[in-house]
PDB file of C-alpha atoms in Angstrom:
ATOM      1  CA  LYS O   1     -54.805  90.102  58.541  1.00  0.00           C
ATOM      2  CA  ALA O   2     -58.285  88.099  57.889  1.00  0.00           C
ATOM      3  CA  GLY O   3     -58.354  84.685  55.854  1.00  0.00           C
ATOM      4  CA  VAL O   4     -60.641  83.973  52.752  1.00  0.00           C
ATOM      5  CA  THR O   5     -64.275  84.013  53.585  1.00  0.00           C
ATOM      6  CA  GLN O   6     -66.776  82.059  51.926  1.00  0.00           C
ATOM      7  CA  THR O   7     -70.458  82.402  52.842  1.00  0.00           C
ATOM      8  CA  PRO O   8     -73.012  80.386  53.849  1.00  0.00           C
ATOM      9  CA  ARG O   9     -70.818  77.556  55.486  1.00  0.00           C
ATOM     10  CA  TYR O  10     -73.556  75.025  54.720  1.00  0.00           C
ATOM     11  CA  LEU O  11     -76.583  74.756  52.509  1.00  0.00           C
ATOM     12  CA  ILE O  12     -79.263  72.298  51.701  1.00  0.00           C
ATOM     13  CA  LYS O  13     -81.498  72.704  48.212  1.00  0.00           C
ATOM     14  CA  THR O  14     -83.528  70.740  45.822  1.00  0.00           C
ATOM     15  CA  ARG O  15     -82.744  69.779  42.377  1.00  0.00           C
ATOM     16  CA  GLY O  16     -83.843  72.220  39.758  1.00  0.00           C
ATOM     17  CA  GLN O  17     -83.109  74.909  41.827  1.00  0.00           C
ATOM     18  CA  GLN O  18     -79.584  77.161  41.652  1.00  0.00           C
ATOM     19  CA  VAL O  19     -77.631  78.638  44.353  1.00  0.00           C
ATOM     20  CA  THR O  20     -75.157  81.286  45.078  1.00  0.00           C
ATOM     21  CA  LEU O  21     -71.955  81.266  46.402  1.00  0.00           C
ATOM     22  CA  SER O  22     -70.162  83.888  48.169  1.00  0.00           C
ATOM     23  CA  CYS O  23     -66.298  84.309  48.541  1.00  0.00           C
ATOM     24  CA  SER O  24     -64.213  86.650  50.179  1.00  0.00           C
ATOM     25  CA  PRO O  25     -60.414  87.136  49.276  1.00  0.00           C
ATOM     26  CA  ILE O  26     -57.649  87.995  51.900  1.00  0.00           C
ATOM     27  CA  SER O  27     -57.730  92.142  51.776  1.00  0.00           C
ATOM     28  CA  GLY O  28     -55.121  92.731  48.513  1.00  0.00           C
ATOM     29  CA  HIS O  29     -55.499  89.749  46.910  1.00  0.00           C
ATOM     30  CA  ARG O  30     -57.376  89.838  43.443  1.00  0.00           C
ATOM     31  CA  SER O  31     -57.690  86.660  42.037  1.00  0.00           C
ATOM     32  CA  VAL O  32     -60.007  84.209  43.519  1.00  0.00           C
ATOM     33  CA  SER O  33     -60.371  80.499  41.999  1.00  0.00           C
ATOM     34  CA  TRP O  34     -63.072  77.829  42.853  1.00  0.00           C
ATOM     35  CA  TYR O  35     -62.798  74.714  44.096  1.00  0.00           C
ATOM     36  CA  GLN O  36     -64.770  71.121  43.857  1.00  0.00           C
ATOM     37  CA  GLN O  37     -64.540  69.103  46.103  1.00  0.00           C
ATOM     38  CA  THR O  38     -66.570  65.339  46.321  1.00  0.00           C
ATOM     39  CA  PRO O  39     -65.603  61.758  47.508  1.00  0.00           C
ATOM     40  CA  GLY O  40     -65.693  60.585  44.042  1.00  0.00           C
ATOM     41  CA  GLN O  41     -63.988  63.235  41.489  1.00  0.00           C
ATOM     42  CA  GLY O  42     -61.452  65.028  44.469  1.00  0.00           C
ATOM     43  CA  LEU O  43     -60.689  68.565  44.270  1.00  0.00           C
ATOM     44  CA  GLN O  44     -61.667  69.801  40.941  1.00  0.00           C
ATOM     45  CA  PHE O  45     -60.398  73.575  39.090  1.00  0.00           C
ATOM     46  CA  LEU O  46     -63.872  75.381  38.341  1.00  0.00           C
ATOM     47  CA  PHE O  47     -62.320  78.808  36.922  1.00  0.00           C
ATOM     48  CA  GLU O  48     -60.129  81.505  38.685  1.00  0.00           C
ATOM     49  CA  TYR O  49     -60.971  85.150  38.386  1.00  0.00           C
ATOM     50  CA  PHE O  50     -58.608  88.159  38.146  1.00  0.00           C
ATOM     51  CA  SER O  51     -59.795  91.550  38.311  1.00  0.00           C
ATOM     52  CA  GLU O  52     -63.185  91.155  37.449  1.00  0.00           C
ATOM     53  CA  THR O  53     -62.645  88.631  34.350  1.00  0.00           C
ATOM     54  CA  GLN O  54     -62.744  84.884  33.908  1.00  0.00           C
ATOM     55  CA  ARG O  55     -58.874  84.174  33.312  1.00  0.00           C
ATOM     56  CA  ASN O  56     -58.845  80.201  33.443  1.00  0.00           C
ATOM     57  CA  LYS O  57     -62.061  77.657  33.589  1.00  0.00           C
ATOM     58  CA  GLY O  58     -62.093  74.034  34.319  1.00  0.00           C
ATOM     59  CA  ASN O  59     -64.074  71.449  32.770  1.00  0.00           C
ATOM     60  CA  PHE O  60     -67.647  72.004  34.153  1.00  0.00           C
ATOM     61  CA  PRO O  61     -71.166  72.128  32.186  1.00  0.00           C
ATOM     62  CA  GLY O  62     -72.018  75.815  31.765  1.00  0.00           C
ATOM     63  CA  ARG O  63     -74.603  75.370  34.527  1.00  0.00           C
ATOM     64  CA  PHE O  64     -71.514  76.317  36.620  1.00  0.00           C
ATOM     65  CA  SER O  65     -70.357  79.712  36.673  1.00  0.00           C
ATOM     66  CA  GLY O  66     -68.809  82.641  38.812  1.00  0.00           C
ATOM     67  CA  ARG O  67     -68.051  86.531  38.518  1.00  0.00           C
ATOM     68  CA  GLN O  68     -65.915  89.177  40.589  1.00  0.00           C
ATOM     69  CA  PHE O  69     -66.475  92.257  41.597  1.00  0.00           C
ATOM     70  CA  SER O  70     -64.803  95.831  41.769  1.00  0.00           C
ATOM     71  CA  ASN O  71     -63.282  94.940  45.872  1.00  0.00           C
ATOM     72  CA  SER O  72     -61.963  91.382  43.850  1.00  0.00           C
ATOM     73  CA  ARG O  73     -65.286  89.531  45.891  1.00  0.00           C
ATOM     74  CA  SER O  74     -66.314  86.993  44.269  1.00  0.00           C
ATOM     75  CA  GLU O  75     -69.839  84.748  43.495  1.00  0.00           C
ATOM     76  CA  MET O  76     -70.321  81.620  42.192  1.00  0.00           C
ATOM     77  CA  ASN O  77     -73.683  80.438  41.077  1.00  0.00           C
ATOM     78  CA  VAL O  78     -74.757  76.743  40.446  1.00  0.00           C
ATOM     79  CA  SER O  79     -78.077  76.210  37.759  1.00  0.00           C
ATOM     80  CA  THR O  80     -80.168  73.705  38.051  1.00  0.00           C
ATOM     81  CA  LEU O  81     -78.869  71.907  40.823  1.00  0.00           C
ATOM     82  CA  GLU O  82     -78.641  68.218  40.229  1.00  0.00           C
ATOM     83  CA  LEU O  83     -77.515  65.546  42.837  1.00  0.00           C
ATOM     84  CA  GLY O  84     -74.027  65.388  41.959  1.00  0.00           C
ATOM     85  CA  ASP O  85     -73.728  68.771  42.654  1.00  0.00           C
ATOM     86  CA  SER O  86     -73.254  67.354  46.028  1.00  0.00           C
ATOM     87  CA  ALA O  87     -70.256  68.976  46.935  1.00  0.00           C
ATOM     88  CA  LEU O  88     -67.974  71.047  49.867  1.00  0.00           C
ATOM     89  CA  TYR O  89     -67.411  73.920  47.011  1.00  0.00           C
ATOM     90  CA  LEU O  90     -63.611  75.820  47.382  1.00  0.00           C
ATOM     91  CA  CYS O  91     -61.992  79.171  47.061  1.00  0.00           C
ATOM     92  CA  ALA O  92     -58.992  80.209  46.964  1.00  0.00           C
ATOM     93  CA  SER O  93     -57.499  83.472  47.141  1.00  0.00           C
ATOM     94  CA  SER O  94     -54.289  84.741  45.793  1.00  0.00           C
ATOM     95  CA  LEU O  95     -52.366  87.974  44.631  1.00  0.00           C
ATOM     96  CA  GLY O  96     -52.537  86.727  40.969  1.00  0.00           C
ATOM     97  CA  GLN O  97     -49.931  88.308  39.251  1.00  0.00           C
ATOM     98  CA  ALA O  98     -46.460  86.217  39.369  1.00  0.00           C
ATOM     99  CA  ASN O  99     -46.212  83.161  37.469  1.00  0.00           C
ATOM    100  CA  TYR O 100     -48.023  81.294  40.703  1.00  0.00           C
ATOM    101  CA  ASN O 101     -48.665  83.206  44.038  1.00  0.00           C
ATOM    102  CA  GLU O 102     -49.648  80.855  46.975  1.00  0.00           C
ATOM    103  CA  GLN O 103     -53.260  80.352  47.084  1.00  0.00           C
ATOM    104  CA  PHE O 104     -54.749  80.348  50.978  1.00  0.00           C
ATOM    105  CA  PHE O 105     -58.153  78.688  51.183  1.00  0.00           C
ATOM    106  CA  GLY O 106     -61.166  79.129  52.766  1.00  0.00           C
ATOM    107  CA  PRO O 107     -62.671  76.609  54.798  1.00  0.00           C
ATOM    108  CA  GLY O 108     -65.137  75.811  51.925  1.00  0.00           C
ATOM    109  CA  THR O 109     -69.490  75.468  51.555  1.00  0.00           C
ATOM    110  CA  ARG O 110     -70.820  72.537  51.852  1.00  0.00           C
ATOM    111  CA  LEU O 111     -73.927  72.196  49.498  1.00  0.00           C
ATOM    112  CA  THR O 112     -75.897  69.281  49.756  1.00  0.00           C
ATOM    113  CA  VAL O 113     -78.629  68.659  47.368  1.00  0.00           C
ATOM    114  CA  LEU O 114     -81.685  66.829  47.324  1.00  0.00           C
TER     115      LEU O 114
ATOM    116  CA  ALA S   1     -51.796  68.157  30.368  1.00  0.00           C
ATOM    117  CA  GLN S   2     -51.232  67.980  33.888  1.00  0.00           C
ATOM    118  CA  SER S   3     -51.581  64.822  36.330  1.00  0.00           C
ATOM    119  CA  VAL S   4     -51.230  64.136  39.957  1.00  0.00           C
ATOM    120  CA  THR S   5     -50.454  60.098  41.090  1.00  0.00           C
ATOM    121  CA  GLN S   6     -50.533  59.707  45.303  1.00  0.00           C
ATOM    122  CA  LEU S   7     -49.521  56.478  46.009  1.00  0.00           C
ATOM    123  CA  GLY S   8     -51.849  55.189  48.996  1.00  0.00           C
ATOM    124  CA  SER S   9     -55.181  56.224  49.552  1.00  0.00           C
ATOM    125  CA  HIS S  10     -55.138  55.459  53.145  1.00  0.00           C
ATOM    126  CA  VAL S  11     -51.246  55.019  55.235  1.00  0.00           C
ATOM    127  CA  SER S  12     -51.418  54.361  58.864  1.00  0.00           C
ATOM    128  CA  VAL S  13     -48.400  54.782  61.301  1.00  0.00           C
ATOM    129  CA  SER S  14     -47.608  54.716  64.486  1.00  0.00           C
ATOM    130  CA  GLU S  15     -46.805  57.897  66.936  1.00  0.00           C
ATOM    131  CA  GLY S  16     -43.407  58.860  66.926  1.00  0.00           C
ATOM    132  CA  ALA S  17     -42.670  56.842  63.186  1.00  0.00           C
ATOM    133  CA  LEU S  18     -41.276  58.062  59.937  1.00  0.00           C
ATOM    134  CA  VAL S  19     -44.043  59.459  57.861  1.00  0.00           C
ATOM    135  CA  LEU S  20     -43.759  59.274  54.117  1.00  0.00           C
ATOM    136  CA  LEU S  21     -47.085  60.075  51.703  1.00  0.00           C
ATOM    137  CA  ARG S  22     -46.113  59.316  47.959  1.00  0.00           C
ATOM    138  CA  CYS S  23     -46.198  61.753  44.879  1.00  0.00           C
ATOM    139  CA  ASN S  24     -45.643  61.253  41.559  1.00  0.00           C
ATOM    140  CA  TYR S  25     -47.367  64.083  38.561  1.00  0.00           C
ATOM    141  CA  SER S  26     -46.826  64.304  34.874  1.00  0.00           C
ATOM    142  CA  SER S  27     -45.954  67.504  33.371  1.00  0.00           C
ATOM    143  CA  SER S  28     -45.226  69.367  29.726  1.00  0.00           C
ATOM    144  CA  VAL S  29     -43.418  71.664  31.396  1.00  0.00           C
ATOM    145  CA  PRO S  30     -41.735  72.755  34.231  1.00  0.00           C
ATOM    146  CA  PRO S  31     -43.358  71.980  37.367  1.00  0.00           C
ATOM    147  CA  TYR S  32     -44.861  74.024  40.757  1.00  0.00           C
ATOM    148  CA  LEU S  33     -45.456  71.074  43.297  1.00  0.00           C
ATOM    149  CA  PHE S  34     -47.124  71.973  46.316  1.00  0.00           C
ATOM    150  CA  TRP S  35     -48.349  69.486  49.270  1.00  0.00           C
ATOM    151  CA  TYR S  36     -51.424  70.552  51.114  1.00  0.00           C
ATOM    152  CA  VAL S  37     -53.212  68.931  54.756  1.00  0.00           C
ATOM    153  CA  GLN S  38     -56.982  69.153  54.921  1.00  0.00           C
ATOM    154  CA  TYR S  39     -58.837  68.868  58.561  1.00  0.00           C
ATOM    155  CA  PRO S  40     -62.063  67.565  58.662  1.00  0.00           C
ATOM    156  CA  ASN S  41     -64.225  70.641  58.292  1.00  0.00           C
ATOM    157  CA  GLN S  42     -62.040  72.960  56.852  1.00  0.00           C
ATOM    158  CA  GLY S  43     -60.048  74.069  54.228  1.00  0.00           C
ATOM    159  CA  LEU S  44     -56.695  73.338  52.764  1.00  0.00           C
ATOM    160  CA  GLN S  45     -53.444  74.519  54.823  1.00  0.00           C
ATOM    161  CA  LEU S  46     -50.008  74.915  52.522  1.00  0.00           C
ATOM    162  CA  LEU S  47     -47.483  72.725  54.225  1.00  0.00           C
ATOM    163  CA  LEU S  48     -45.078  73.431  51.465  1.00  0.00           C
ATOM    164  CA  LYS S  49     -43.971  74.652  48.002  1.00  0.00           C
ATOM    165  CA  TYR S  50     -41.841  73.332  44.924  1.00  0.00           C
ATOM    166  CA  THR S  51     -41.010  75.970  43.285  1.00  0.00           C
ATOM    167  CA  THR S  52     -37.647  76.883  41.433  1.00  0.00           C
ATOM    168  CA  GLY S  53     -34.273  76.480  43.426  1.00  0.00           C
ATOM    169  CA  ALA S  54     -33.454  74.385  46.260  1.00  0.00           C
ATOM    170  CA  THR S  55     -35.083  70.683  45.212  1.00  0.00           C
ATOM    171  CA  LEU S  56     -35.595  69.560  49.003  1.00  0.00           C
ATOM    172  CA  VAL S  57     -38.141  71.875  50.290  1.00  0.00           C
ATOM    173  CA  LYS S  58     -38.519  72.412  53.222  1.00  0.00           C
ATOM    174  CA  GLY S  59     -42.538  73.495  55.096  1.00  0.00           C
ATOM    175  CA  ILE S  60     -44.373  73.844  58.304  1.00  0.00           C
ATOM    176  CA  ASN S  61     -45.212  71.153  61.596  1.00  0.00           C
ATOM    177  CA  GLY S  62     -41.560  69.486  60.539  1.00  0.00           C
ATOM    178  CA  PHE S  63     -42.514  68.385  57.025  1.00  0.00           C
ATOM    179  CA  GLU S  64     -40.210  68.114  54.248  1.00  0.00           C
ATOM    180  CA  ALA S  65     -40.692  66.801  50.144  1.00  0.00           C
ATOM    181  CA  GLU S  66     -38.168  66.423  47.428  1.00  0.00           C
ATOM    182  CA  PHE S  67     -38.629  67.581  44.523  1.00  0.00           C
ATOM    183  CA  LYS S  68     -36.576  64.892  42.022  1.00  0.00           C
ATOM    184  CA  LYS S  69     -37.230  64.856  38.695  1.00  0.00           C
ATOM    185  CA  SER S  70     -36.067  61.949  36.978  1.00  0.00           C
ATOM    186  CA  GLU S  71     -38.473  59.894  38.714  1.00  0.00           C
ATOM    187  CA  THR S  72     -41.159  62.914  38.795  1.00  0.00           C
ATOM    188  CA  SER S  73     -41.651  62.263  42.095  1.00  0.00           C
ATOM    189  CA  PHE S  74     -42.287  65.412  45.194  1.00  0.00           C
ATOM    190  CA  HIS S  75     -42.498  62.527  48.099  1.00  0.00           C
ATOM    191  CA  LEU S  76     -43.567  63.951  51.069  1.00  0.00           C
ATOM    192  CA  THR S  77     -41.584  62.785  54.732  1.00  0.00           C
ATOM    193  CA  LYS S  78     -42.308  63.686  58.439  1.00  0.00           C
ATOM    194  CA  PRO S  79     -39.275  61.761  61.153  1.00  0.00           C
ATOM    195  CA  SER S  80     -41.490  61.476  63.105  1.00  0.00           C
ATOM    196  CA  ALA S  81     -46.093  61.695  63.583  1.00  0.00           C
ATOM    197  CA  HIS S  82     -47.279  62.749  66.084  1.00  0.00           C
ATOM    198  CA  MET S  83     -51.092  62.171  66.552  1.00  0.00           C
ATOM    199  CA  SER S  84     -51.455  66.102  65.760  1.00  0.00           C
ATOM    200  CA  ASP S  85     -51.042  65.273  61.654  1.00  0.00           C
ATOM    201  CA  ALA S  86     -54.131  63.041  61.724  1.00  0.00           C
ATOM    202  CA  ALA S  87     -55.975  64.281  58.493  1.00  0.00           C
ATOM    203  CA  GLU S  88     -56.096  63.861  54.477  1.00  0.00           C
ATOM    204  CA  TYR S  89     -53.271  65.145  52.678  1.00  0.00           C
ATOM    205  CA  PHE S  90     -53.339  66.849  48.570  1.00  0.00           C
ATOM    206  CA  CYS S  91     -50.759  66.721  46.356  1.00  0.00           C
ATOM    207  CA  ALA S  92     -50.844  69.409  43.668  1.00  0.00           C
ATOM    208  CA  VAL S  93     -49.044  70.320  40.750  1.00  0.00           C
ATOM    209  CA  SER S  94     -49.707  74.072  38.509  1.00  0.00           C
ATOM    210  CA  SER S  95     -48.038  75.137  35.461  1.00  0.00           C
ATOM    211  CA  GLY S  96     -47.484  78.463  36.478  1.00  0.00           C
ATOM    212  CA  ALA S  97     -51.199  79.922  36.136  1.00  0.00           C
ATOM    213  CA  GLN S  98     -53.738  79.999  39.431  1.00  0.00           C
ATOM    214  CA  LYS S  99     -54.888  76.672  38.975  1.00  0.00           C
ATOM    215  CA  LEU S 100     -54.305  73.528  40.703  1.00  0.00           C
ATOM    216  CA  VAL S 101     -54.439  70.173  39.907  1.00  0.00           C
ATOM    217  CA  PHE S 102     -55.016  67.275  42.865  1.00  0.00           C
ATOM    218  CA  GLY S 103     -54.328  64.102  43.509  1.00  0.00           C
ATOM    219  CA  GLN S 104     -57.099  62.188  44.840  1.00  0.00           C
ATOM    220  CA  GLY S 105     -55.610  62.582  48.403  1.00  0.00           C
ATOM    221  CA  THR S 106     -54.201  59.868  51.027  1.00  0.00           C
ATOM    222  CA  ARG S 107     -55.815  60.395  54.710  1.00  0.00           C
ATOM    223  CA  LEU S 108     -52.839  59.719  57.630  1.00  0.00           C
ATOM    224  CA  THR S 109     -54.209  57.528  60.661  1.00  0.00           C
ATOM    225  CA  ILE S 110     -51.661  58.176  63.572  1.00  0.00           C
ATOM    226  CA  ASN S 111     -52.203  55.142  65.874  1.00  0.00           C
ATOM    227  CA  PRO S 112     -50.945  55.366  69.396  1.00  0.00           C
TER     228      PRO S 112
END
């Protein structure tokens, strides 16, 4: 079974631009969660989508948004990029139907904002 | 609210020595607890998890952890360190939703 894939793996943008990151979950998984990893703040939960609906949300500004498609693929968008948005963005997929299902992580997209 | 504290941002041990990475959690509900490992330029890989039942949990690569409710701890151990264990380790807690709260991570170095 193929793992979680994220594209692109690396991205360089300038301040003020917007960016879209993509995540393809493991086949059969309906939940996709996104995390931001930075040296200063560590790993922080952004949001989770299940069956095309946002089910959980972390404490990030509205510049961070996401969506999920009917095939469970998910995209994350960051508008008006700031230097502090430079980070490794990880997505994780799970079945999402029990109290807790194991989350499987992708390799991440490393975003650099100049 | 839930939180995780990992004691020691950097742990160094000799090859063949005991590995002990400490994790304490705070949770208002019965927690689900996890240890993940991250190698450079890679995502997170689950080492082991505690959901319910046996408090001593065995994971991959010879790691194990014990859930101690009275101490709110979930420390990770491995009897004998191997060079390939060098990586960053993250303890995480969940209340049951698909949302993990992570500790700050512990970088493990193995000395030959």
